[in-house]
Amino acid sequence: GAVVSQHPSRVICKSGTSVKIECRSLDFQATTMFWYRQFPKQSLMLMATSNEGSKATYEQGVEKDKFLINHASLTLSTLTVTSAHPEDSSFYICSAIELGQGLLPPYEQYFGPGTRLTVT
Amino acid sequence: DQQVKQNSPSLSVQEGRISILNCDYTNSMFDYFLWYKKYPAEGPTFLISISSIKDKNEDGRFTVFLNKSAKHLSLHIVPSQPGDSAVYFCAASESGNQFYFGTGTSLTVIP
């Protein structure tokens, strides 16, 4: 089955530093990757949609200069949290849609295991 | 504004009985609905989905019901098994563009 990995799984950083999270599709090519954020006991909130070779589309209220997304290849997207602050501490999850599969139901997206970011 | 809601944060069910997880939505343009299962420290995994042109979809022990007039869907698991214990998210989409997730319901199946 389709596997999506994220690295690192857990990261602690100091306030003001930047952190990069990688999302990789291991056995398929992904035209589209989504980045979500989940707060405790809250739903997954879509942050941005990333298409290979083009700029990411950010959801309303998400600062694109703070959350830098790069989708350089069909198997890798990165999320960089710049100048992190304690309020950025959260669980970040990516998902990927397989090339040619996402335009029709079930619009299946494969989720990574998530990255727990703690900013001290 | 939360477009997809799961009003029950938790549910406990005896093994072998039926689990019913509920989900409500507000956007009448949603035409596709999905249920995901999530274990701690893992990403969600797809469970079952339903198109708005249907009112029921069944896959083994899992059945999803859709009531468009009430903007309500539910996931039935029968019989429930201890391995079903997890957090269940419902999600809604308009033609595959963006997915809006509910807040999740934590299901515990008691052996």
XYZ file of C-alpha atoms in Angstrom:
231
model
C 0.000 0.000 0.000
C 0.935 3.634 -0.382
C 3.249 4.839 2.345
C 4.002 8.381 3.377
C 6.801 9.127 5.791
C 7.589 12.211 7.792
C 10.857 13.245 9.319
C 11.457 13.990 12.080
C 8.706 12.375 14.085
C 9.407 14.610 17.030
C 11.418 17.802 17.355
C 12.081 20.273 20.126
C 13.519 23.637 19.214
C 14.192 26.964 20.853
C 12.067 30.004 20.211
C 13.334 32.002 17.240
C 14.889 29.090 15.393
C 13.600 27.431 12.225
C 12.549 23.836 11.817
C 12.169 21.818 8.624
C 9.767 18.891 8.362
C 9.997 16.492 5.438
C 7.137 14.568 3.892
C 7.963 11.778 1.467
C 5.837 9.419 -0.564
C 7.845 6.212 -0.466
C 6.315 4.022 -3.131
C 4.326 6.356 -5.332
C 4.525 9.717 -6.997
C 2.430 12.465 -5.483
C 1.276 15.410 -7.516
C -0.373 16.988 -4.514
C 0.569 17.042 -0.885
C -1.400 18.626 1.913
C -0.078 19.983 5.186
C -2.324 19.844 8.224
C -1.975 21.007 11.775
C -3.699 19.422 14.715
C -4.091 20.949 18.160
C -4.977 18.717 21.115
C -8.555 17.531 20.930
C -9.144 19.495 17.766
C -9.636 18.552 14.180
C -7.021 18.499 11.479
C -6.770 21.986 10.058
C -5.591 22.282 6.488
C -2.695 24.708 6.283
C -1.745 24.530 2.639
C -1.934 22.545 -0.535
C 1.329 21.844 -2.280
C 1.650 20.918 -5.941
C 4.910 19.728 -7.429
C 6.765 22.468 -9.207
C 4.458 25.293 -8.234
C 3.835 27.555 -5.293
C 1.784 26.242 -2.430
C -1.742 27.473 -1.867
C -2.234 28.592 1.701
C -5.476 28.566 3.647
C -6.836 31.771 5.026
C -5.082 32.776 8.202
C -1.921 30.762 7.545
C 1.170 32.942 7.186
C 3.019 31.843 4.084
C 6.188 33.638 5.157
C 6.195 31.758 8.413
C 5.289 28.332 7.088
C 7.427 27.843 4.008
C 6.425 24.948 1.812
C 8.542 23.520 -0.951
C 7.427 20.686 -3.227
C 10.540 20.130 -5.270
C 9.836 16.656 -6.540
C 6.999 14.186 -6.960
C 8.035 12.404 -3.786
C 9.084 15.163 -1.419
C 7.486 18.184 0.168
C 8.973 20.175 3.021
C 7.425 22.481 5.587
C 9.740 24.950 7.282
C 8.483 26.732 10.364
C 10.524 29.916 10.462
C 11.272 31.857 13.622
C 9.273 29.375 15.638
C 7.419 30.476 18.750
C 5.788 28.431 21.516
C 2.370 28.934 19.931
C 3.635 27.044 16.880
C 3.946 23.933 19.015
C 1.600 21.426 17.474
C 1.246 18.157 15.614
C 1.903 18.594 11.899
C 0.665 15.963 9.471
C 1.171 15.744 5.741
C -0.801 13.739 3.240
C -0.244 12.899 -0.390
C -2.436 12.131 -3.346
C -1.052 9.683 -5.866
C -0.399 10.918 -9.366
C -3.560 10.508 -11.410
C -5.653 9.301 -8.489
C -6.771 12.412 -6.731
C -9.195 13.852 -9.231
C -11.837 11.177 -8.858
C -13.486 9.596 -5.843
C -12.485 8.424 -3.349
C -9.949 11.264 -3.587
C -7.794 9.051 -1.508
C -5.035 10.778 0.364
C -2.377 8.924 2.285
C -1.293 10.422 5.550
C 2.122 10.544 7.099
C 2.592 9.621 10.757
C 2.892 13.234 11.834
C 5.571 15.376 13.455
C 5.293 16.648 16.993
C 6.868 20.105 17.222
C 7.585 21.614 20.606
C 8.982 25.129 20.753
C 10.509 26.102 24.087
C -16.188 28.249 11.666
C -16.297 24.496 11.987
C -17.989 23.101 8.895
C -17.772 19.506 10.063
C -18.638 18.584 13.611
C -18.386 15.504 15.712
C -20.223 16.309 18.895
C -19.242 13.215 20.837
C -15.577 13.369 21.817
C -15.642 9.820 23.139
C -17.643 6.620 22.988
C -17.341 3.317 24.856
C -18.898 0.136 23.532
C -18.828 -3.467 24.629
C -17.087 -5.911 22.328
C -19.528 -7.491 19.894
C -22.008 -4.644 20.090
C -22.590 -1.915 17.547
C -20.606 1.323 17.569
C -22.291 4.354 16.060
C -20.224 7.451 15.410
C -21.954 10.603 14.280
C -20.935 13.575 12.188
C -22.763 16.743 11.144
C -21.848 19.259 8.485
C -23.070 22.669 7.486
C -22.002 23.128 3.880
C -24.621 21.769 1.466
C -22.041 21.848 -1.338
C -20.115 18.959 0.177
C -20.502 15.975 -2.100
C -18.080 13.461 -0.698
C -17.602 12.221 2.811
C -14.895 10.082 4.324
C -14.128 8.400 7.598
C -10.587 8.022 8.870
C -9.223 6.008 11.738
C -6.298 7.238 13.747
C -4.111 5.569 16.344
C -1.979 7.624 18.719
C 1.226 8.996 17.198
C 0.169 7.882 13.739
C -1.427 9.621 10.803
C -5.050 8.915 9.890
C -5.832 5.987 7.634
C -8.736 5.896 5.235
C -11.613 3.705 6.341
C -14.677 4.206 4.192
C -16.302 6.899 2.090
C -19.620 7.828 0.563
C -20.701 10.011 -2.300
C -23.636 12.367 -1.894
C -25.547 10.453 -4.533
C -25.784 7.520 -2.140
C -27.294 7.160 1.281
C -25.436 4.064 2.361
C -22.106 2.403 1.728
C -21.023 -0.837 3.310
C -17.613 -2.432 3.591
C -17.424 -5.475 5.812
C -18.142 -4.492 9.388
C -18.259 -0.804 8.488
C -21.288 0.991 7.113
C -21.637 4.702 6.507
C -25.056 6.298 6.288
C -25.696 9.714 4.785
C -28.759 11.857 5.429
C -28.387 14.846 3.158
C -31.522 16.613 4.303
C -30.260 16.527 7.877
C -26.636 17.117 6.822
C -25.708 14.166 8.952
C -23.648 11.054 8.472
C -22.867 8.175 10.720
C -20.441 5.298 10.821
C -21.658 1.965 12.117
C -19.227 -0.705 13.205
C -20.710 -4.094 13.893
C -19.618 -6.169 15.602
C -17.179 -3.920 17.411
C -13.781 -5.378 18.218
C -11.100 -4.210 20.675
C -8.819 -3.443 17.722
C -11.347 -0.858 16.590
C -10.383 1.321 19.551
C -9.011 4.496 17.996
C -9.975 8.045 17.145
C -12.340 8.340 14.208
C -12.477 11.466 12.073
C -15.102 12.271 9.533
C -14.185 14.551 6.669
C -16.111 16.287 3.941
C -15.103 17.588 0.574
C -16.543 19.466 -2.349
C -15.432 17.554 -5.436
C -12.116 16.656 -3.866
C -11.068 20.258 -3.349
C -9.970 20.646 0.266
C -11.009 18.350 3.014
C -12.653 19.556 6.184
C -12.228 17.363 9.206
C -14.323 16.953 12.310
C -12.749 17.020 15.766
C -12.742 13.263 16.109
C -14.452 10.726 18.340
C -12.362 8.454 20.506
C -13.847 4.973 20.432
C -13.041 2.451 23.132
C -14.218 -1.106 22.640
C -14.288 -2.933 25.933
C -13.391 -6.638 25.793
